[in-house]
Coordinates of C-alpha atoms in Angstrom, one line a residue:
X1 CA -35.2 -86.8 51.3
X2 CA -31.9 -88.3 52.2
X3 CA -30.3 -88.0 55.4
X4 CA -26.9 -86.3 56.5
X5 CA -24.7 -87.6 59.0
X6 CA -23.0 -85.0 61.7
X7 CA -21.0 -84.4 64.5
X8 CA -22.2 -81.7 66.9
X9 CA -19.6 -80.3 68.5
X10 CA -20.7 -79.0 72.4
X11 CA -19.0 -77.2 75.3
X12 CA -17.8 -78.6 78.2
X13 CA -20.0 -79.6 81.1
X14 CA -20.2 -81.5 84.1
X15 CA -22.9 -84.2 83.2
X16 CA -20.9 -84.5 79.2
X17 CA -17.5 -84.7 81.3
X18 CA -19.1 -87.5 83.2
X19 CA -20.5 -89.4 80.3
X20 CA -17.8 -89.3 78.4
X21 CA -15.6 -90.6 81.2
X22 CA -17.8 -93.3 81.9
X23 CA -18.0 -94.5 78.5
X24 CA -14.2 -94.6 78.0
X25 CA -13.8 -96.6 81.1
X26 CA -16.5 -98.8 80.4
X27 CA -18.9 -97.9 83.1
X28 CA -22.6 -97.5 82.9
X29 CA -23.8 -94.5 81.9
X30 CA -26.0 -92.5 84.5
X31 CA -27.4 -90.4 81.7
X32 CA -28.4 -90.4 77.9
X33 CA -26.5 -88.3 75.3
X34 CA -30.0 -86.3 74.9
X35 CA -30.1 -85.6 78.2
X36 CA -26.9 -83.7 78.5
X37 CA -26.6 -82.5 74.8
X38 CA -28.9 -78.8 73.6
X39 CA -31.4 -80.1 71.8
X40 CA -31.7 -78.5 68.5
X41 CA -33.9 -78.7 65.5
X42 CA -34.0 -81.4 63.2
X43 CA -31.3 -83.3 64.8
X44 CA -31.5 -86.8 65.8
X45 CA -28.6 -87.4 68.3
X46 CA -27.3 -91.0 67.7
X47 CA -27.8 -92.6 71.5
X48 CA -25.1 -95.2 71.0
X49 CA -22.4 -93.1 70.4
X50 CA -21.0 -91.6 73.8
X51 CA -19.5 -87.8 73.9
X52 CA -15.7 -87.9 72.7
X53 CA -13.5 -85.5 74.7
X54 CA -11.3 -83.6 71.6
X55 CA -9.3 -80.6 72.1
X56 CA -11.0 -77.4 71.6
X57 CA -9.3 -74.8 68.4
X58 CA -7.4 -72.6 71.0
X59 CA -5.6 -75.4 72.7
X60 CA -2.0 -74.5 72.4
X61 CA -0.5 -77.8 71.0
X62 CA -2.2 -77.6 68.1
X63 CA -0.3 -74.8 66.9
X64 CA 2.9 -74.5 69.1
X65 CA 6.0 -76.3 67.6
X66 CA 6.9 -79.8 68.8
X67 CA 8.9 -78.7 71.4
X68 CA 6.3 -76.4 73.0
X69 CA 3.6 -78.6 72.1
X70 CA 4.4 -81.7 74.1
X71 CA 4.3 -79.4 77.0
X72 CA 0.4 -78.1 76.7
X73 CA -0.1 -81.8 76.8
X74 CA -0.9 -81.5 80.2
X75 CA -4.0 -79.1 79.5
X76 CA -5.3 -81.3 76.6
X77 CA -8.4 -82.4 79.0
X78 CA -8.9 -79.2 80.8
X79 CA -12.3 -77.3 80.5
X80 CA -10.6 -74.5 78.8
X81 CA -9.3 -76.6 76.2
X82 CA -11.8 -79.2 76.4
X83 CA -15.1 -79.9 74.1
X84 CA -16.9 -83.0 73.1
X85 CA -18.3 -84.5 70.3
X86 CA -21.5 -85.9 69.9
X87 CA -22.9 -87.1 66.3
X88 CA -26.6 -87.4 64.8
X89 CA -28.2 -87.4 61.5
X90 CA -30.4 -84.7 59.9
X91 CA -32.6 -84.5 56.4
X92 CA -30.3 -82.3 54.2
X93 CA -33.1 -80.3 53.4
X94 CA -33.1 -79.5 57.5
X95 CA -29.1 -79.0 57.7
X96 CA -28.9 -74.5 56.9
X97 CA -31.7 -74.5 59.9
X98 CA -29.6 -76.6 62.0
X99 CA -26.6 -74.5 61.7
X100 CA -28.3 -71.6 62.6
X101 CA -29.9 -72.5 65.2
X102 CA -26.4 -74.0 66.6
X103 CA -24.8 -70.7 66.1
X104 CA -27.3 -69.2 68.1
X105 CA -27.3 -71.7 70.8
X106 CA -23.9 -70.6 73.2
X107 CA -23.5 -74.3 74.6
X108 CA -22.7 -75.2 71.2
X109 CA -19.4 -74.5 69.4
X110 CA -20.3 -76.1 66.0
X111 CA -21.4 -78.4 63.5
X112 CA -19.4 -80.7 61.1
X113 CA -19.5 -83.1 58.3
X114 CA -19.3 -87.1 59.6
X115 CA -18.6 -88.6 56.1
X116 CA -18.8 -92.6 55.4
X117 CA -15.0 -93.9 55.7
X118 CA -14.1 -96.8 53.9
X119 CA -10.5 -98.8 53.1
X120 CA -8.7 -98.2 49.7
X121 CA -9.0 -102.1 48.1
X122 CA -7.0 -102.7 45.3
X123 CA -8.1 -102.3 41.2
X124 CA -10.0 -105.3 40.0
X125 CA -8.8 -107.4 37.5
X126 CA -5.0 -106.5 37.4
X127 CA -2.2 -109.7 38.3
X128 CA 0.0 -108.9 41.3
X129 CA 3.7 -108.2 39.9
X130 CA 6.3 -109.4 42.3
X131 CA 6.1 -111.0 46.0
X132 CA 6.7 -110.0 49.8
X133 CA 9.4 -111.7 49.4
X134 CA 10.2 -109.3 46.8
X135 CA 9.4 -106.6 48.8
X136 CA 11.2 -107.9 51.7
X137 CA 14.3 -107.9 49.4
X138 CA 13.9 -104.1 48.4
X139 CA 13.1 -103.0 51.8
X140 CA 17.0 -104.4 52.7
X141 CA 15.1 -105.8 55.7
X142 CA 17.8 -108.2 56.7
X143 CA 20.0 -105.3 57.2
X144 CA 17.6 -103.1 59.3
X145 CA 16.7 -106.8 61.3
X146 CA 20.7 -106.8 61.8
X147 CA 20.6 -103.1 62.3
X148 CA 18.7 -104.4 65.6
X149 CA 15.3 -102.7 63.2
X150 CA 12.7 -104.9 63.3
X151 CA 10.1 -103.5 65.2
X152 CA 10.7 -104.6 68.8
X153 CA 9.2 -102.9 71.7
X154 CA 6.9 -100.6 69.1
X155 CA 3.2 -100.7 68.9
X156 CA 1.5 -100.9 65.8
X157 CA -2.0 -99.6 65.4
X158 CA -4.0 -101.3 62.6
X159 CA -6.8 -98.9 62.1
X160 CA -9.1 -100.9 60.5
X161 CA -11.4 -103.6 60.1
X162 CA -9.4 -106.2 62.3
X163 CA -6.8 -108.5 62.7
X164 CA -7.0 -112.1 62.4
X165 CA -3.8 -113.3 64.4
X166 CA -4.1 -117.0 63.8
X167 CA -4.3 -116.0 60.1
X168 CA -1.3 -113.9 60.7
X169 CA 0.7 -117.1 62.2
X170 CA -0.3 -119.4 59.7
X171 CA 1.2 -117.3 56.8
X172 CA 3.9 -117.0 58.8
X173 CA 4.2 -113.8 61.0
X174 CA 4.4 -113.5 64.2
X175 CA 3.5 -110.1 65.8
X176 CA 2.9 -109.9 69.5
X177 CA -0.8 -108.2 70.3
X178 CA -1.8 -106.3 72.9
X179 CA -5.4 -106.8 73.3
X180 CA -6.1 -104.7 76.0
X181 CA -4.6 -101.5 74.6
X182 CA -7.2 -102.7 71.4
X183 CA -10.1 -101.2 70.7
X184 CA -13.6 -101.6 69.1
X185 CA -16.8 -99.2 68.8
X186 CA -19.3 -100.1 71.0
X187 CA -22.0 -101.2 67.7
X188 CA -19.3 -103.8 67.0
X189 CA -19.8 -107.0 67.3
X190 CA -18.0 -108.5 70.4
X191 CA -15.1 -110.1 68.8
X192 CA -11.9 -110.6 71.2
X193 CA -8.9 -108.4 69.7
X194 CA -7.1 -110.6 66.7
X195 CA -9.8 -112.5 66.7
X196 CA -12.0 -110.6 63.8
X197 CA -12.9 -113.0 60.3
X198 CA -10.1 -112.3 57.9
X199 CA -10.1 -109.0 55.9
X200 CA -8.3 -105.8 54.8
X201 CA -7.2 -105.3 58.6
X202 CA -5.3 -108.8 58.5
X203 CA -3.3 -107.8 54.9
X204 CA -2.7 -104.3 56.6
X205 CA -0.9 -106.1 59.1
X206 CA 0.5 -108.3 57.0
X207 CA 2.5 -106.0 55.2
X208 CA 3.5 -103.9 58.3
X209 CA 5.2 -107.4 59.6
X210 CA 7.2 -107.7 56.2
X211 CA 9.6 -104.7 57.7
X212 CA 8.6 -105.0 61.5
X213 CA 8.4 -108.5 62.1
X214 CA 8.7 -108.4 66.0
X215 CA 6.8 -105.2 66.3
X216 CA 3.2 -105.3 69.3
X217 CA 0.2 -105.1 67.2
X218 CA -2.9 -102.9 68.6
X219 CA -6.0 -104.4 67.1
X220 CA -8.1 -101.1 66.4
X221 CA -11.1 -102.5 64.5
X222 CA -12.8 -98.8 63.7
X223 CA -14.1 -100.2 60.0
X224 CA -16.7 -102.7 62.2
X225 CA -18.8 -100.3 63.9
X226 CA -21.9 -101.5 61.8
X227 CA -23.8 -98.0 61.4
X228 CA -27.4 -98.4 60.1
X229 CA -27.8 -99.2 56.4
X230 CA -23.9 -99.9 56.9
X231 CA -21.3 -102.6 55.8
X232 CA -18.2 -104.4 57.0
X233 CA -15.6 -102.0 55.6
X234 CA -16.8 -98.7 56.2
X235 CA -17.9 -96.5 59.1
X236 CA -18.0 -93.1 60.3
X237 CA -15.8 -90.2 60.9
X238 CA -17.1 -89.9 64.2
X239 CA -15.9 -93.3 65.0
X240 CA -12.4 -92.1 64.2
X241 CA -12.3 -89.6 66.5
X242 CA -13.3 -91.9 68.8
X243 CA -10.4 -94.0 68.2
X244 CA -7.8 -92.0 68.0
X245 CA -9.4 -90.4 71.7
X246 CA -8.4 -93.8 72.5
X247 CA -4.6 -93.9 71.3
X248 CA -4.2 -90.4 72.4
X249 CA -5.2 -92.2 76.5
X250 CA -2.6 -94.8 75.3
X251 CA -0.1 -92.4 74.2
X252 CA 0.0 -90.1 77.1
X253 CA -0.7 -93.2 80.1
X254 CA 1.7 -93.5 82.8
X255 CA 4.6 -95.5 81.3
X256 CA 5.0 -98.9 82.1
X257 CA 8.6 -100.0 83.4
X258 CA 11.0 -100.3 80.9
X259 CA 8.3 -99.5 78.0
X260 CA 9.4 -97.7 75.0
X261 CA 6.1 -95.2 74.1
X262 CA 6.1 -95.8 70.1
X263 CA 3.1 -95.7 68.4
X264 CA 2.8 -96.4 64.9
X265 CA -0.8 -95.6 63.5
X266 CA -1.3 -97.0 60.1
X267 CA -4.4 -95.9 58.7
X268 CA -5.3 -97.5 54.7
X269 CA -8.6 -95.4 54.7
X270 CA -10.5 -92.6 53.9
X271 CA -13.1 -90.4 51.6
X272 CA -13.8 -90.8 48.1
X273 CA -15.9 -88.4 46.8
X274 CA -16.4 -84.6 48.0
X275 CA -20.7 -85.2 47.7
X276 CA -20.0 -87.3 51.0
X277 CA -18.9 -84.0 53.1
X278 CA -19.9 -80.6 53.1
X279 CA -19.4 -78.2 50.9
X280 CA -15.5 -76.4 50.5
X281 CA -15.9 -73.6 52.1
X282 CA -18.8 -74.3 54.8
X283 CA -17.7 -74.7 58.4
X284 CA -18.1 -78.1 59.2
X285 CA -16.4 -79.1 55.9
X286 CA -14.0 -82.3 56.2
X287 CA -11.9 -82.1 53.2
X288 CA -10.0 -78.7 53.5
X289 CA -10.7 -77.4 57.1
X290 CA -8.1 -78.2 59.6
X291 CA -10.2 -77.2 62.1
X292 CA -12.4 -79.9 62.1
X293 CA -12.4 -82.3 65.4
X294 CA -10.6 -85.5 64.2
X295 CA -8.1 -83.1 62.1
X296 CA -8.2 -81.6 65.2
X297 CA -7.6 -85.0 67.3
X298 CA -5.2 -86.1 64.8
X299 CA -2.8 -83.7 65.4
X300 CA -2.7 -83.6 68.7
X301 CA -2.1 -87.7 68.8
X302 CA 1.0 -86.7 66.9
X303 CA 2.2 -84.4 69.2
X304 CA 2.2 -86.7 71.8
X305 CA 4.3 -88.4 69.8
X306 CA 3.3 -90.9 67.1
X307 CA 3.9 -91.4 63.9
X308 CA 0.8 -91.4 62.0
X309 CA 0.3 -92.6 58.2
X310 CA -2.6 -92.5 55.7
X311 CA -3.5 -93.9 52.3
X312 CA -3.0 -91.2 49.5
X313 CA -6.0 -93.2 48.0
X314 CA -7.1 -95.0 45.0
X315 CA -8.2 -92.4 43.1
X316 CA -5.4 -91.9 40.7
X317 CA -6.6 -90.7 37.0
X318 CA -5.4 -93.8 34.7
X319 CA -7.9 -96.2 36.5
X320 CA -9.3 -94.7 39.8
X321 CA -11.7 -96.6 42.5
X322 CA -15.3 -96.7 41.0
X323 CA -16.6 -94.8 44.4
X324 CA -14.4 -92.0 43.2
X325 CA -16.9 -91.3 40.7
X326 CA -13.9 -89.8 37.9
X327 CA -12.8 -87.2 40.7
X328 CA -8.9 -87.7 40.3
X329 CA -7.9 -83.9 41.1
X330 CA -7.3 -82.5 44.4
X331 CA -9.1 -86.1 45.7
X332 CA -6.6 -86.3 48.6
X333 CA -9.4 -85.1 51.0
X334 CA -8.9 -84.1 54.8
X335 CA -6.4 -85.9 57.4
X336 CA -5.3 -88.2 54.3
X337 CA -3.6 -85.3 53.4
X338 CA -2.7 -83.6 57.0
X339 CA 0.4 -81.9 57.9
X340 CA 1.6 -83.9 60.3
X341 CA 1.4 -87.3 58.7
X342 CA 2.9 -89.7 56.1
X343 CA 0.8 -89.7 53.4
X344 CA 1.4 -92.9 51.1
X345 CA 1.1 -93.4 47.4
X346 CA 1.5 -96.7 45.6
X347 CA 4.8 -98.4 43.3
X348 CA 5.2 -101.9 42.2
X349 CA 8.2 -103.7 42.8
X350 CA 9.7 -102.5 39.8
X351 CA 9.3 -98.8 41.2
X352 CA 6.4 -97.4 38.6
X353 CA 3.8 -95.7 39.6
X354 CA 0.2 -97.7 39.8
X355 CA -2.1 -96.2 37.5
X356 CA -4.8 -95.9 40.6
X357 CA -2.3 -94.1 43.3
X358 CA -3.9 -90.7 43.7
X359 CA -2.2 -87.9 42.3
X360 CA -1.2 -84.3 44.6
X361 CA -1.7 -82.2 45.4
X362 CA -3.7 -82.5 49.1
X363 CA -6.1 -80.0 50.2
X364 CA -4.7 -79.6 53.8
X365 CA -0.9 -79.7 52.7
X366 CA -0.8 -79.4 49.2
X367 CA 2.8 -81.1 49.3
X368 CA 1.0 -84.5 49.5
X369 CA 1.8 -87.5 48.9
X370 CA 5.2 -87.6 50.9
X371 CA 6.3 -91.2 50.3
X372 CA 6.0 -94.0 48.1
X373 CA 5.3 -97.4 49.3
X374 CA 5.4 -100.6 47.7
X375 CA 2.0 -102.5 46.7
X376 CA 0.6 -105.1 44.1
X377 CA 2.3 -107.8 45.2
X378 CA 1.3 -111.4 46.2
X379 CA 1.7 -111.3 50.0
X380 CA -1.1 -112.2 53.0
X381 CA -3.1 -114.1 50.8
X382 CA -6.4 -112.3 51.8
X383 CA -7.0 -111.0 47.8
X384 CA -4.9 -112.2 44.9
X385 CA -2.5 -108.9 45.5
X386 CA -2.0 -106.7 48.5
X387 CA -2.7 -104.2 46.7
X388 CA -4.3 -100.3 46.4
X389 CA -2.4 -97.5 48.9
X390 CA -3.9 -99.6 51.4
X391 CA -0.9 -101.8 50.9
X392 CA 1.6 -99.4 50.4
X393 CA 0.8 -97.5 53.2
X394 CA 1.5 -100.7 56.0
X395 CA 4.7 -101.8 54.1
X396 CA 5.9 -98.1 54.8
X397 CA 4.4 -97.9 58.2
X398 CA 6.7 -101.3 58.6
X399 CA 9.5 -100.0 57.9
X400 CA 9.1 -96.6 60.6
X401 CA 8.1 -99.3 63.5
X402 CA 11.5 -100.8 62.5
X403 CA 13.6 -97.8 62.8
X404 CA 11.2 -97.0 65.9
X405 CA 13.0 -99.9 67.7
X406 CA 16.7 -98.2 67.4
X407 CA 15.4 -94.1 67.5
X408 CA 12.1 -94.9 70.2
X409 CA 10.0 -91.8 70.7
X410 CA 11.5 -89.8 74.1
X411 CA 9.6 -86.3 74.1
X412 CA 13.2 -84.8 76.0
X413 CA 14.4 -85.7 72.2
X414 CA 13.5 -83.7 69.5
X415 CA 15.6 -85.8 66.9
X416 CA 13.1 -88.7 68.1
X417 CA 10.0 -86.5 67.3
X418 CA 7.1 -88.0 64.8
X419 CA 8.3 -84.7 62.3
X420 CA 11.6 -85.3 62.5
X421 CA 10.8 -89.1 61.8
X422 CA 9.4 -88.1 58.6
X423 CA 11.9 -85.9 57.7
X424 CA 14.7 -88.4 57.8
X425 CA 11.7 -91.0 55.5
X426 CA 11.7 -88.1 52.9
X427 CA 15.7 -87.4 52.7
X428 CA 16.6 -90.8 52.6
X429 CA 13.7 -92.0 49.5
X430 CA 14.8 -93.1 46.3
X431 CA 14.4 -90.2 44.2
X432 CA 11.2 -91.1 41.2
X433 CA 9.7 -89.3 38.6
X434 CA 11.1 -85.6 38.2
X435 CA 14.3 -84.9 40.4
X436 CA 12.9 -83.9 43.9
X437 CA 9.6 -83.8 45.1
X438 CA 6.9 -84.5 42.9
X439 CA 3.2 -85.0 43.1
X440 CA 3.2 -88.7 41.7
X441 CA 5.8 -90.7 44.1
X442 CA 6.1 -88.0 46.7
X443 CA 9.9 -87.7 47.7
X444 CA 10.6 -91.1 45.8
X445 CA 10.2 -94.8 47.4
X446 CA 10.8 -95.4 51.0
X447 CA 14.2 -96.6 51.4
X448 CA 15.0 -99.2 53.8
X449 CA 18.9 -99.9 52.7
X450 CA 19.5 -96.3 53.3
X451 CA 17.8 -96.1 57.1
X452 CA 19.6 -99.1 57.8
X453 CA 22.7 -96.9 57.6
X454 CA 21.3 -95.1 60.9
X455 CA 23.9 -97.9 62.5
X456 CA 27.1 -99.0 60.0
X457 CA 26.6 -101.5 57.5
X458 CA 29.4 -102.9 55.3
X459 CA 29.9 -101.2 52.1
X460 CA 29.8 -104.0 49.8
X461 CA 26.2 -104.5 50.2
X462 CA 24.2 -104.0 47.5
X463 CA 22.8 -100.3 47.1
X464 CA 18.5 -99.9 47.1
X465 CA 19.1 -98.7 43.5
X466 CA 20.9 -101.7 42.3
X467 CA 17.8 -104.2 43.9
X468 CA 15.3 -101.8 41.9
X469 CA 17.2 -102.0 38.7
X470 CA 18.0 -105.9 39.5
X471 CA 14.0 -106.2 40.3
X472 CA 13.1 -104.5 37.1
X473 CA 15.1 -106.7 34.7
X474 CA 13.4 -109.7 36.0
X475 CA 10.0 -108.8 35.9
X476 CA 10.4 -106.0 33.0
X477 CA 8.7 -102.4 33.6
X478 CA 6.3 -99.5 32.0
X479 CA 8.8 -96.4 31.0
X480 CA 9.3 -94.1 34.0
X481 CA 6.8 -91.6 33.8
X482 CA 9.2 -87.9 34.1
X483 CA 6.4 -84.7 34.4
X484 CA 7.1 -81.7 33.1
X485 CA 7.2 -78.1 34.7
X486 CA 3.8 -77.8 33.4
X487 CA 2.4 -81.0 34.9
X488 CA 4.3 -80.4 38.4
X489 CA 2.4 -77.1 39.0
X490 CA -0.7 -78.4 37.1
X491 CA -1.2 -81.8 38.3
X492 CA -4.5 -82.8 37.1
X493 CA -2.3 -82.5 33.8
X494 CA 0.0 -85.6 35.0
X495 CA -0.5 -88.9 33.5
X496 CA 0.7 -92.4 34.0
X497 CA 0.7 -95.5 31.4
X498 CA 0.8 -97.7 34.2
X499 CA -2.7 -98.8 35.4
X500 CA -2.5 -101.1 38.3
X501 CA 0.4 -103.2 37.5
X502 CA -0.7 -105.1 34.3
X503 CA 2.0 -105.6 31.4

């Protein structure tokens, strides 16, 4: 019988409090997770994985507005809004009892799917179309670097499986790193920060220096915690939660002198198939329950005041990811799809849609994705294309750590707010597909000529839309895919001819 990963979700004490405070600051732990966790049937608590302190379903931030919501951020760690998160694996056969018996047990608040997380890799066999350099060129990223855009002063989380920063230099970027604000699970091997063997990490970052060239890198190598029967590339939900505790401490530290506190979080992960979480509808589903802790966790990092971006995913209906298993409706599952984030989907550089970019709508906001970013092209190096929404979703997260450098985060601004960041990403896209927003590109292409216009630029400059057409002459184009009425309200009715971004 195969076995089902968890998170338990348990009420605040004094002996969790403590462990989970001595984990976070590295100290040895006094006690085990079993002895300070109910013990219930059937579950085996994972002892490597320390409690998580996440905010509880009443705290107030999660469902205040922005305004409101920064100020509850000084109750986030209270025991009235605190819990913690403990994870464990049980035989599926065993999981009805085990809910029960959590429901009955009043130290326990609930139990909830930990699906595998992997990255969004690119479709096999399809040429890159285009260049960085391409997309350096359509991104108007001279203008935004004379705009004073480029990324300075802003910290970029790469969620993922590392950064190699001596790759990074060698292929010419130059990103400053802050290792101690970096972050590994504990089961990961002890690799300094920038330091991991080159991999999807390294191309994420890659593609966020294309926009945000002078822009603080924070290694957060979540895709290496090596879980049993594991691989590099994948983890666990539960480590998520665990690092995105960790940029919440970062995000609400004292403030160092003259530090500007903006966070990028770039995130080119996520679920593939619903078989990996519970079912729609049970209480510890992933996929359509915002209650869960790291939609939970999630939101609050956003109200303290980053900007946050996920992958829409590679399980578009023309030539999805094999794990998708030929799920290509209503497959953007869970945060990937959160209110309160930039969800991504994927153009080449003449401005098509690739075939693989998953199609809207979202479960938790079916308005998803929100932007389209540019992917398939030759770039780090690290695979023949940067490729997949796991490239599209750095160049895009590039391009807000640029415009973070000249409109920083300042929660007594609400114009500076993460929302009101992604509000001025959607109004200023390149319009694609039908006119207005559509559940192929979004709000159109992110649009880097036009944000550059946040500080005067002379007129004579070309226009984004006159680089696109100028791009497509040169490397020729599939038709522009326009959706019906039909297809907009229906979308597993849309379709694409453009698979990857083969001729």
């Amino acid at each position: 019988m195969s076995k089902k990963n968890v998170m338990v979700e348990v009420l605040q004490s004094a002996a969790i409090a403590d462990l989970a405070a001595s984990s976070m600051m590295g100290m040895p732990m006094a006690l085990t997770v079993n002895e300070v966790v109910p013990q219930l049937p059937g579950l085996q608590i994972d002892p490597t994985f320390a409690p998580v302190a996440i905010p509880t379903v009443e705290f107030p931030g999660l469902a205040a507005t922005p305004a409101s919501g920064l100020a509850t951020l000084a109750d986030l760690d209270s025991p009235t809004y605190t819990s913690y998160i403990v994870r464990g694996q049980v035989e599926e056969r065993d999981i009805d009892n085990l809910v029960n018996a959590a429901q009955g047990n009043s130290q326990i608040v609930g139990v909830y799917a930990d699906p595998t997380i992997e990255v969004c890799p690119i479709c096999p066999g399809d040429p890159a179309k285009g260049s960085a350099t391409d997309v350096e060129r359509l991104l108007c990223v001279e203008r935004l670097r004379q705009a004073g855009m480029d990324g300075r002063g802003v910290l970029v989380a790469i969620v993922d499986t590392g950064i190699n920063l001596a790759y990074l230099n060698a292929h010419g970027k130059s990103p400053s790193l802050d290792a101690a604000r970096s972050w590994r699970p504990a089961t990961a091997p002890a690799v300094a920060p920038g330091a991991w063997p080159v991999n999807h990490g390294t191309m994420c970052a890659f593609d966020v220096c294309i926009a945000a060239p002078r822009c603080t890198l924070l290694d957060i190598a979540l895709l290496q915690s090596r879980q049993p029967g594991g691989s590099i590339m994948e983890g666990l939900l539960s480590d998520a939660v665990l690092a995105y505790r960790h940029l919440l401490n970062v995000m609400i530290a004292p403030k160092r002198p003259g530090e500007s506190r903006s966070l990028v979080v770039n995130n080119s992960w996520g679920m593939f198939h619903p078989s990996w979480d519970f079912p729609v509808g049970h209480p510890g589903n992933y996929s359509d329950n915002p209650n869960h802790p790291f939609s939970r966790i999630v939101a609050t990092l956003e109200r303290a005041g980053a900007d946050i971006l996920f992958a829409a995913g590679n399980c578009g209906k023309d030539c999805p990811d094999g794990r998708c298993r030929g799920v290509t409706t209503n497959a953007i599952y869970g945060a990937n799809g959160h209110p309160q984030v930039l969800c991504v989907a994927g153009v080449d550089v003449t401005g098509q849609r690739v075939g693989y970019s998953t199609i809207g709508p979202g479960r938790l906001t079916r308005q998803k994705p929100d932007i389209s970013g540019f992917t398939h092209f030759q770039g780090s190096g690290v695979y023949p294309a940067d490729g997949g929404t796991s490239a599209a979703t750095p160049v895009v997260a590039g391009v807000i750590a640029a415009v973070r450098s000249r409109r920083p985060y300042n929660p007594t601004l609400i114009f500076s707010y993460p929302g009101a960041i992604r509000n001025l990403v959607r109004s200023t896209a390149l319009d694609r597909g039908v006119a207005g927003y559509d559940y192929e590109y979004g709000y159109g292409i992110i649009n880097g000529c036009r944000l550059s216009q946040i500080v005067p630029i002379s007129s004579s400059e070309s226009t984004y839309e006159e680089l696109l057409t100028a791009m497509t002459a040169s490397i020729g184009s599939e038709p522009t895919v326009v959706l019906s009425e039909e297809e907009i309200n229906h979308p597993d009715a849309a379709s694409s001819t453009n698979c990857g971004c083969a001729e």
